[in-house]
mmCIF file of C-alpha atoms and ligand atoms in Angstrom:
data_model
loop_
_atom_site.group_PDB
_atom_site.id
_atom_site.type_symbol
_atom_site.label_atom_id
_atom_site.label_comp_id
_atom_site.label_asym_id
_atom_site.label_seq_id
_atom_site.Cartn_x
_atom_site.Cartn_y
_atom_site.Cartn_z
ATOM 1 C CA MET A 25 5.062 24.948 13.347
ATOM 2 C CA THR A 26 7.682 25.970 10.888
ATOM 3 C CA ALA A 27 8.590 24.224 7.528
ATOM 4 C CA LEU A 28 11.703 23.119 9.412
ATOM 5 C CA PHE A 29 10.071 20.292 11.224
ATOM 6 C CA ASP A 30 7.765 19.303 8.160
ATOM 7 C CA ASP A 31 4.545 18.085 9.416
ATOM 8 C CA ARG A 32 5.821 14.468 10.914
ATOM 9 C CA PRO A 33 8.770 13.076 12.325
ATOM 10 C CA PHE A 34 11.749 12.897 9.883
ATOM 11 C CA ARG A 35 12.287 9.170 10.574
ATOM 12 C CA GLU A 36 9.692 6.981 11.319
ATOM 13 C CA ALA A 37 10.199 3.131 10.659
ATOM 14 C CA SER A 38 6.785 2.805 8.873
ATOM 15 C CA HIS A 39 7.990 5.374 6.367
ATOM 16 C CA ARG A 40 10.437 2.698 4.996
ATOM 17 C CA ASN A 41 7.356 0.710 3.609
ATOM 18 C CA GLY A 42 5.736 1.154 0.522
ATOM 19 C CA PHE A 43 2.248 3.249 0.392
ATOM 20 C CA SER A 44 3.378 5.270 3.489
ATOM 21 C CA GLY A 45 3.897 8.643 1.965
ATOM 22 C CA ASN A 46 0.362 9.710 1.619
ATOM 23 C CA ARG A 47 0.291 13.725 2.274
ATOM 24 C CA ILE A 48 -3.482 14.123 1.654
ATOM 25 C CA ALA A 49 -5.333 16.390 4.558
ATOM 26 C CA ARG A 50 -8.718 14.356 4.435
ATOM 27 C CA TRP A 51 -10.608 17.068 5.899
ATOM 28 C CA SER A 52 -13.263 14.843 7.668
ATOM 29 C CA GLU A 53 -14.633 17.226 10.177
ATOM 30 C CA GLY A 54 -15.180 20.156 7.588
ATOM 31 C CA ARG A 55 -16.935 17.975 4.949
ATOM 32 C CA ASP A 56 -20.616 17.705 3.930
ATOM 33 C CA ASP A 57 -22.585 16.304 1.181
ATOM 34 C CA SER A 58 -21.652 19.698 -0.882
ATOM 35 C CA SER A 59 -17.693 19.270 -0.690
ATOM 36 C CA LEU A 60 -17.898 16.762 -3.427
ATOM 37 C CA GLU A 61 -19.745 19.040 -5.588
ATOM 38 C CA ARG A 62 -17.654 22.031 -4.846
ATOM 39 C CA ALA A 63 -14.496 20.022 -5.602
ATOM 40 C CA LEU A 64 -15.759 18.971 -8.879
ATOM 41 C CA ALA A 65 -16.704 22.312 -9.767
ATOM 42 C CA ALA A 66 -12.763 23.552 -9.164
ATOM 43 C CA PRO A 67 -10.725 23.633 -12.065
ATOM 44 C CA SER A 68 -7.653 22.983 -10.033
ATOM 45 C CA SER A 69 -9.049 19.668 -8.710
ATOM 46 C CA ARG A 70 -7.062 16.507 -9.837
ATOM 47 C CA LEU A 71 -8.435 12.845 -9.874
ATOM 48 C CA TYR A 72 -6.879 9.392 -9.639
ATOM 49 C CA LEU A 73 -8.396 6.986 -12.097
ATOM 50 C CA PHE A 74 -8.750 3.331 -11.833
ATOM 51 C CA ALA A 75 -9.769 1.046 -14.731
ATOM 52 C CA GLY A 76 -10.897 -2.150 -13.091
ATOM 53 C CA ASP A 77 -7.864 -3.161 -11.088
ATOM 54 C CA LYS A 78 -5.470 -0.876 -12.895
ATOM 55 C CA VAL A 79 -4.332 2.619 -12.306
ATOM 56 C CA VAL A 80 -4.667 4.884 -15.210
ATOM 57 C CA LEU A 81 -1.333 6.745 -16.217
ATOM 58 C CA ARG A 82 0.044 9.295 -18.542
ATOM 59 C CA GLN A 83 3.676 8.936 -19.766
ATOM 60 C CA GLN A 84 5.615 12.111 -19.218
ATOM 61 C CA ASP A 85 7.558 12.182 -22.562
ATOM 62 C CA ALA A 86 4.248 12.331 -24.444
ATOM 63 C CA ILE A 87 3.362 15.622 -22.930
ATOM 64 C CA PRO A 88 3.420 18.926 -24.582
ATOM 65 C CA SER A 89 6.573 21.078 -23.573
ATOM 66 C CA SER A 90 4.260 23.729 -22.031
ATOM 67 C CA VAL A 91 2.926 21.244 -19.295
ATOM 68 C CA GLY A 92 6.251 19.321 -18.368
ATOM 69 C CA HIS A 93 8.109 17.614 -21.086
ATOM 70 C CA ILE A 94 11.519 17.018 -20.448
ATOM 71 C CA ALA A 95 13.403 18.355 -23.575
ATOM 72 C CA PRO A 96 16.650 16.721 -24.574
ATOM 73 C CA SER A 97 18.818 19.467 -23.185
ATOM 74 C CA ASP A 98 17.046 19.125 -19.877
ATOM 75 C CA ALA A 99 17.452 15.455 -19.858
ATOM 76 C CA ALA A 100 21.244 15.893 -20.432
ATOM 77 C CA LEU A 101 21.499 18.508 -17.556
ATOM 78 C CA LEU A 102 19.792 15.964 -15.178
ATOM 79 C CA GLU A 103 22.024 13.362 -16.399
ATOM 80 C CA ALA A 104 24.984 15.647 -15.359
ATOM 81 C CA MET A 105 23.131 16.197 -11.914
ATOM 82 C CA GLY A 106 23.205 12.329 -11.646
ATOM 83 C CA ALA A 107 19.681 11.647 -12.371
ATOM 84 C CA ASP A 108 18.842 8.914 -14.960
ATOM 85 C CA ALA A 109 17.541 10.704 -18.061
ATOM 86 C CA ASP A 110 15.793 7.326 -19.193
ATOM 87 C CA SER A 111 13.827 7.099 -16.000
ATOM 88 C CA VAL A 112 12.986 10.904 -16.150
ATOM 89 C CA GLY A 113 11.931 10.950 -19.577
ATOM 90 C CA GLY A 114 9.788 7.930 -19.016
ATOM 91 C CA ARG A 115 8.073 9.082 -15.838
ATOM 92 C CA LEU A 116 4.399 8.234 -15.115
ATOM 93 C CA LEU A 117 2.024 10.756 -14.144
ATOM 94 C CA PRO A 118 -1.251 9.497 -12.325
ATOM 95 C CA LEU A 119 -3.112 12.670 -11.977
ATOM 96 C CA TRP A 120 -5.991 13.752 -14.158
ATOM 97 C CA THR A 121 -7.850 17.029 -14.753
ATOM 98 C CA LEU A 122 -11.780 16.764 -14.515
ATOM 99 C CA ALA A 123 -12.267 17.279 -18.327
ATOM 100 C CA GLU A 124 -9.612 14.598 -18.867
ATOM 101 C CA ALA A 125 -11.207 12.200 -16.713
ATOM 102 C CA ALA A 126 -14.598 12.828 -18.611
ATOM 103 C CA ASP A 127 -12.729 11.788 -21.719
ATOM 104 C CA GLN A 128 -11.663 8.784 -20.161
ATOM 105 C CA GLY A 129 -15.286 7.849 -19.335
ATOM 106 C CA LEU A 130 -15.424 8.473 -15.748
ATOM 107 C CA ASP A 131 -18.237 7.151 -13.769
ATOM 108 C CA PRO A 132 -19.534 9.979 -11.746
ATOM 109 C CA ASP A 133 -21.316 7.608 -9.232
ATOM 110 C CA THR A 134 -18.090 6.237 -8.078
ATOM 111 C CA VAL A 135 -16.259 9.434 -7.529
ATOM 112 C CA VAL A 136 -14.922 10.103 -3.887
ATOM 113 C CA LEU A 137 -12.869 13.271 -2.253
ATOM 114 C CA LEU A 138 -9.778 11.761 -0.845
ATOM 115 C CA GLY A 139 -9.201 15.199 0.505
ATOM 116 C CA VAL A 140 -6.913 18.386 -0.081
ATOM 117 C CA ARG A 141 -3.102 18.394 -0.905
ATOM 118 C CA ALA A 142 -1.207 21.722 -1.861
ATOM 119 C CA GLY A 143 -4.546 23.701 -1.958
ATOM 120 C CA GLU A 144 -6.003 21.430 -4.275
ATOM 121 C CA ALA A 145 -8.957 18.852 -4.276
ATOM 122 C CA VAL A 146 -7.702 15.187 -4.761
ATOM 123 C CA LEU A 147 -10.547 12.825 -6.109
ATOM 124 C CA ALA A 148 -10.698 9.396 -7.327
ATOM 125 C CA GLY A 149 -13.061 7.532 -9.497
ATOM 126 C CA THR A 150 -13.338 4.617 -11.944
ATOM 127 C CA VAL A 151 -13.167 4.765 -15.744
ATOM 128 C CA PRO A 152 -14.087 1.531 -17.953
ATOM 129 C CA PRO A 153 -11.107 -0.692 -18.933
ATOM 130 C CA ARG A 154 -9.690 -0.402 -22.549
ATOM 131 C CA GLU A 155 -8.533 -3.148 -24.705
ATOM 132 C CA GLU A 156 -6.006 -0.683 -26.111
ATOM 133 C CA ARG A 157 -4.698 2.796 -25.268
ATOM 134 C CA PRO A 158 -3.045 5.590 -27.093
ATOM 135 C CA PRO A 159 0.836 5.539 -26.887
ATOM 136 C CA HIS A 160 1.062 8.007 -24.171
ATOM 137 C CA GLU A 161 -1.269 6.441 -21.687
ATOM 138 C CA THR A 162 -0.860 3.186 -19.720
ATOM 139 C CA ALA A 163 -2.883 1.258 -17.208
ATOM 140 C CA ILE A 164 -0.803 -0.632 -14.320
ATOM 141 C CA ASP A 165 -1.944 -2.451 -11.407
ATOM 142 C CA LEU A 166 -0.987 -0.802 -7.924
ATOM 143 C CA ARG A 167 1.005 -3.718 -6.602
ATOM 144 C CA SER A 168 3.206 -3.902 -9.485
ATOM 145 C CA LEU A 169 3.746 0.139 -9.445
ATOM 146 C CA ALA A 170 4.825 -0.542 -5.508
ATOM 147 C CA VAL A 171 7.291 -2.945 -6.621
ATOM 148 C CA GLN A 172 8.749 -1.140 -9.568
ATOM 149 C CA GLU A 173 8.913 2.216 -7.374
ATOM 150 C CA ALA A 174 7.360 3.664 -10.278
ATOM 151 C CA LEU A 175 5.681 6.966 -8.608
ATOM 152 C CA PRO A 176 6.421 9.178 -5.968
ATOM 153 C CA PRO A 177 5.660 7.870 -2.239
ATOM 154 C CA ASP A 178 3.003 10.819 -1.895
ATOM 155 C CA ASP A 179 1.130 9.375 -4.900
ATOM 156 C CA MET A 180 1.646 5.756 -3.934
ATOM 157 C CA GLY A 181 -0.001 6.607 -0.420
ATOM 158 C CA ALA A 182 -2.947 8.538 -2.148
ATOM 159 C CA LEU A 183 -3.525 5.643 -4.433
ATOM 160 C CA ALA A 184 -3.643 3.253 -1.738
ATOM 161 C CA GLN A 185 -6.257 5.360 0.039
ATOM 162 C CA ALA A 186 -8.177 5.751 -3.179
ATOM 163 C CA ARG A 187 -8.112 1.963 -4.138
ATOM 164 C CA SER A 188 -9.372 0.891 -0.749
ATOM 165 C CA LEU A 189 -12.100 3.482 -0.511
ATOM 166 C CA LEU A 190 -13.387 2.966 -4.193
ATOM 167 C CA LEU A 191 -13.552 -0.866 -3.577
ATOM 168 C CA TRP A 192 -15.494 -0.342 0.026
ATOM 169 C CA HIS A 193 -17.972 2.133 -1.697
ATOM 170 C CA ALA A 194 -18.565 -0.561 -4.480
ATOM 171 C CA ALA A 195 -19.081 -3.225 -2.088
ATOM 172 C CA ASN A 196 -21.334 -1.491 0.287
ATOM 173 C CA ARG A 197 -24.424 -0.513 -1.932
ATOM 174 C CA PHE A 198 -26.980 -1.930 0.398
ATOM 175 C CA CYS A 199 -27.574 -1.538 3.984
ATOM 176 C CA ALA A 200 -26.313 -4.477 6.221
ATOM 177 C CA ARG A 201 -29.181 -4.055 8.568
ATOM 178 C CA CYS A 202 -32.374 -3.534 6.533
ATOM 179 C CA GLY A 203 -31.082 -4.266 2.807
ATOM 180 C CA GLY A 204 -32.175 -0.777 1.630
ATOM 181 C CA PRO A 205 -29.902 1.242 -0.933
ATOM 182 C CA MET A 206 -27.153 3.203 0.728
ATOM 183 C CA ARG A 207 -25.786 6.501 -0.529
ATOM 184 C CA MET A 208 -22.517 8.058 -0.217
ATOM 185 C CA LYS A 209 -22.052 10.819 2.410
ATOM 186 C CA ASN A 210 -19.726 13.828 2.830
ATOM 187 C CA GLY A 211 -17.883 13.139 -0.370
ATOM 188 C CA GLY A 212 -17.032 9.346 0.485
ATOM 189 C CA SER A 213 -16.126 9.257 3.924
ATOM 190 C CA SER A 214 -19.085 7.372 4.860
ATOM 191 C CA ARG A 215 -22.233 5.618 3.520
ATOM 192 C CA VAL A 216 -25.780 6.063 4.976
ATOM 193 C CA CYS A 217 -28.804 3.876 4.489
ATOM 194 C CA THR A 218 -31.721 5.792 2.688
ATOM 195 C CA VAL A 219 -34.489 3.642 4.396
ATOM 196 C CA CYS A 220 -33.141 2.958 8.185
ATOM 197 C CA ASN A 221 -30.463 5.896 8.181
ATOM 198 C CA THR A 222 -27.637 3.433 9.526
ATOM 199 C CA GLU A 223 -24.320 5.039 8.853
ATOM 200 C CA VAL A 224 -21.222 3.026 8.166
ATOM 201 C CA PHE A 225 -17.718 3.992 8.018
ATOM 202 C CA PRO A 226 -14.800 2.473 5.433
ATOM 203 C CA ARG A 227 -13.274 -0.462 7.285
ATOM 204 C CA VAL A 228 -9.564 -1.393 7.650
ATOM 205 C CA ASP A 229 -8.597 -5.078 8.328
ATOM 206 C CA PRO A 230 -5.489 -5.561 10.538
ATOM 207 C CA VAL A 231 -3.089 -8.167 9.863
ATOM 208 C CA VAL A 232 -0.103 -9.183 11.918
ATOM 209 C CA ILE A 233 3.349 -9.795 10.062
ATOM 210 C CA MET A 234 6.123 -11.102 12.229
ATOM 211 C CA LEU A 235 9.650 -12.371 12.354
ATOM 212 C CA ALA A 236 10.350 -14.533 15.155
ATOM 213 C CA VAL A 237 13.764 -14.479 16.117
ATOM 214 C CA ASP A 238 16.122 -17.001 17.915
ATOM 215 C CA GLY A 239 19.642 -15.208 18.703
ATOM 216 C CA ASP A 240 21.324 -14.948 15.181
ATOM 217 C CA ARG A 241 18.510 -16.876 13.424
ATOM 218 C CA CYS A 242 15.193 -15.592 12.055
ATOM 219 C CA LEU A 243 12.097 -17.851 10.954
ATOM 220 C CA MET A 244 10.819 -17.538 7.476
ATOM 221 C CA GLY A 245 8.344 -19.427 5.460
ATOM 222 C CA ARG A 246 7.174 -19.956 1.834
ATOM 223 C CA GLN A 247 3.750 -20.117 0.593
ATOM 224 C CA PRO A 248 3.292 -22.237 -2.689
ATOM 225 C CA GLN A 249 2.189 -19.165 -4.633
ATOM 226 C CA PHE A 250 5.477 -16.973 -3.954
ATOM 227 C CA ASP A 251 8.047 -16.557 -6.543
ATOM 228 C CA ALA A 252 10.572 -19.485 -6.708
ATOM 229 C CA GLY A 253 13.166 -19.187 -4.201
ATOM 230 C CA ARG A 254 11.259 -16.492 -2.100
ATOM 231 C CA TYR A 255 11.001 -16.444 1.687
ATOM 232 C CA SER A 256 9.055 -14.102 3.895
ATOM 233 C CA ALA A 257 7.904 -13.239 7.483
ATOM 234 C CA LEU A 258 4.763 -15.247 8.712
ATOM 235 C CA ALA A 259 1.383 -13.368 8.782
ATOM 236 C CA GLY A 260 -2.120 -13.660 9.225
ATOM 237 C CA PHE A 261 -5.282 -11.571 10.178
ATOM 238 C CA LEU A 262 -6.060 -10.470 13.838
ATOM 239 C CA GLU A 263 -9.410 -12.329 15.169
ATOM 240 C CA PRO A 264 -11.998 -10.775 17.271
ATOM 241 C CA GLY A 265 -11.055 -10.410 20.907
ATOM 242 C CA GLU A 266 -7.329 -10.618 20.314
ATOM 243 C CA THR A 267 -4.411 -8.014 21.209
ATOM 244 C CA ILE A 268 -1.691 -7.585 18.521
ATOM 245 C CA GLU A 269 0.804 -9.480 20.660
ATOM 246 C CA ASP A 270 -1.937 -12.544 20.915
ATOM 247 C CA ALA A 271 -2.343 -12.587 17.250
ATOM 248 C CA VAL A 272 1.366 -12.767 16.715
ATOM 249 C CA ARG A 273 1.973 -15.755 19.115
ATOM 250 C CA ARG A 274 -1.037 -17.775 17.712
ATOM 251 C CA GLU A 275 0.031 -17.093 14.163
ATOM 252 C CA ILE A 276 3.454 -18.201 14.648
ATOM 253 C CA LYS A 277 2.318 -21.183 16.750
ATOM 254 C CA GLU A 278 -0.345 -22.181 14.268
ATOM 255 C CA GLU A 279 1.892 -22.028 11.237
ATOM 256 C CA SER A 280 5.265 -23.133 12.698
ATOM 257 C CA GLY A 281 4.727 -24.775 15.880
ATOM 258 C CA ILE A 282 7.250 -22.096 17.475
ATOM 259 C CA THR A 283 6.473 -20.808 20.979
ATOM 260 C CA VAL A 284 7.015 -17.083 21.184
ATOM 261 C CA GLY A 285 7.276 -14.745 24.303
ATOM 262 C CA ARG A 286 8.002 -11.212 23.937
ATOM 263 C CA VAL A 287 6.578 -9.313 20.901
ATOM 264 C CA ARG A 288 7.962 -6.090 19.896
ATOM 265 C CA TYR A 289 6.162 -3.744 17.422
ATOM 266 C CA HIS A 290 8.452 -2.329 14.588
ATOM 267 C CA SER A 291 6.203 -0.589 11.927
ATOM 268 C CA SER A 292 3.154 -0.402 9.920
ATOM 269 C CA GLN A 293 2.251 -0.725 6.232
ATOM 270 C CA VAL A 294 -0.995 0.228 4.473
ATOM 271 C CA TRP A 295 -1.845 -2.686 2.358
ATOM 272 C CA PRO A 296 -4.693 -1.766 -0.127
ATOM 273 C CA PHE A 297 -5.492 -5.307 -1.135
ATOM 274 C CA PRO A 298 -8.260 -4.536 -0.446
ATOM 275 C CA SER A 299 -7.955 -2.745 2.830
ATOM 276 C CA SER A 300 -5.758 -4.027 5.271
ATOM 277 C CA LEU A 301 -3.088 -2.613 7.844
ATOM 278 C CA MET A 302 0.013 -4.555 8.075
ATOM 279 C CA ILE A 303 1.212 -4.451 11.679
ATOM 280 C CA GLY A 304 5.039 -5.597 11.782
ATOM 281 C CA CYS A 305 6.395 -7.012 14.725
ATOM 282 C CA HIS A 306 9.680 -8.900 15.929
ATOM 283 C CA ALA A 307 8.745 -11.919 18.332
ATOM 284 C CA GLU A 308 11.151 -13.655 20.778
ATOM 285 C CA ALA A 309 11.076 -17.359 19.733
ATOM 286 C CA LEU A 310 11.004 -19.550 23.111
ATOM 287 C CA SER A 311 11.239 -22.982 21.277
ATOM 288 C CA THR A 312 13.182 -23.965 18.095
ATOM 289 C CA GLU A 313 11.618 -27.334 16.649
ATOM 290 C CA VAL A 314 9.799 -26.092 13.399
ATOM 291 C CA VAL A 315 6.371 -27.973 13.011
ATOM 292 C CA ARG A 316 5.047 -26.417 9.705
ATOM 293 C CA ASP A 317 1.476 -26.049 8.954
ATOM 294 C CA ALA A 318 1.497 -27.781 5.620
ATOM 295 C CA ALA A 319 -1.909 -26.495 4.386
ATOM 296 C CA GLU A 320 -0.245 -22.855 4.742
ATOM 297 C CA LEU A 321 3.276 -23.205 3.853
ATOM 298 C CA GLU A 322 5.509 -25.269 1.573
ATOM 299 C CA ASP A 323 8.586 -24.506 3.720
ATOM 300 C CA CYS A 324 9.481 -23.088 7.141
ATOM 301 C CA ARG A 325 12.885 -23.113 8.725
ATOM 302 C CA TRP A 326 15.477 -20.826 10.449
ATOM 303 C CA PHE A 327 17.936 -18.623 8.642
ATOM 304 C CA GLU A 328 21.168 -17.643 10.053
ATOM 305 C CA ARG A 329 21.872 -13.867 9.907
ATOM 306 C CA GLU A 330 24.571 -14.332 7.293
ATOM 307 C CA GLU A 331 22.255 -15.895 4.774
ATOM 308 C CA VAL A 332 19.633 -13.436 5.322
ATOM 309 C CA ALA A 333 22.119 -10.495 4.388
ATOM 310 C CA GLN A 334 23.003 -12.529 1.354
ATOM 311 C CA MET A 335 19.178 -12.810 0.429
ATOM 312 C CA LEU A 336 18.830 -9.111 0.839
ATOM 313 C CA ALA A 337 21.623 -8.310 -1.190
ATOM 314 C CA GLY A 338 20.395 -10.764 -3.897
ATOM 315 C CA THR A 339 23.824 -12.801 -3.633
ATOM 316 C CA HIS A 340 22.480 -15.998 -2.157
ATOM 317 C CA PRO A 341 24.329 -18.827 -3.520
ATOM 318 C CA GLU A 342 21.148 -20.906 -4.114
ATOM 319 C CA GLY A 343 19.290 -18.008 -5.407
ATOM 320 C CA LEU A 344 16.885 -17.443 -2.366
ATOM 321 C CA THR A 345 15.210 -14.345 -2.002
ATOM 322 C CA VAL A 346 12.903 -12.107 0.449
ATOM 323 C CA PRO A 347 9.956 -9.933 -0.844
ATOM 324 C CA PRO A 348 10.732 -6.688 -2.628
ATOM 325 C CA ARG A 349 12.139 -3.496 -0.691
ATOM 326 C CA MET A 350 8.518 -2.090 -0.694
ATOM 327 C CA ALA A 351 6.983 -4.577 1.546
ATOM 328 C CA ILE A 352 7.023 -4.450 5.366
ATOM 329 C CA ALA A 353 8.478 -7.874 5.395
ATOM 330 C CA TRP A 354 11.419 -6.553 3.515
ATOM 331 C CA THR A 355 11.631 -3.917 6.250
ATOM 332 C CA LEU A 356 11.375 -6.359 9.080
ATOM 333 C CA ILE A 357 13.742 -8.679 7.683
ATOM 334 C CA ASP A 358 16.250 -5.639 7.054
ATOM 335 C CA ALA A 359 15.937 -4.766 10.709
ATOM 336 C CA PHE A 360 16.847 -8.101 12.004
ATOM 337 C CA ALA A 361 19.910 -8.360 9.623
ATOM 338 C CA GLY A 362 21.358 -5.159 11.355
ATOM 339 C CA ARG A 363 20.994 -2.743 8.700
ATOM 340 C CA GLU A 364 18.323 -0.600 10.093
ATOM 341 C CA GLY A 365 18.633 3.031 10.113
HETATM 342 ZN ZN1 ZN B 5 -30.975 0.181 6.388
#
């Protein structure tokens, strides 16, 4: 395959959703228990670091010119090229060397090997939270980074993988079958019981998120904890023994009372809070009377296409909004409003 075709389709609806840019080769088949040790011995290896729930970041303007500082003359050049000099100068860098990670207090027992990217091993681990940080460092939670679109897509995708994996290992220290201690295997791609040898693999929890459509109207609801004025697609976890389509029909019926017929898959989104896959669908409404589930939703109603377009554009007269652009709900709503592509 030549570079002309890159390594995946140029346009895939899921690529419009946040956390979709992961370019790490997980290298699952080639791993063994020594893979992590070898990665930790390679000077070119880089780590993503989490302090509690936050990603530890470096601010680029604080970096010496030898390793990537944007000099004033470069900033002027970038501005002339149409880039925003302030945003370039304030760029956040999420990768750390092994020595820097050690300085941050890296907990070696948490380190996982995410895989290989551009010939370099990419790892992740946790460091202790800090009350105060030097001026050139910061720590920001992953959701905020995604909403602000503060990092390139490949970093966001890798951080999603890292967050889910680190949390899974932390939550699976003991065997569910015999209670024995479990150890990490193959650099973090599974865990194995040191007593009964049971092996477990990181899990992903599927969630359906869907927009019911009735001609020129779509159905959106708001949960009490949403930002003021925000409406979104309905969503819920798949249950055992359910197809995606069945889950879409059940969730819409439960939350809104609307009966749904045909279901069409649109796109998916990695959602590392802690480890979900959002499966986005459009659904054909067969009834129109909303009977809201008051325990789940504060409001649920039909929105005309013109009103949805105003909400997407941020020009709704009553200030109603939809979720941020990084969210799959935004993509589903945008596709309904006819701006897809
Ligand atoms: Zn066991």
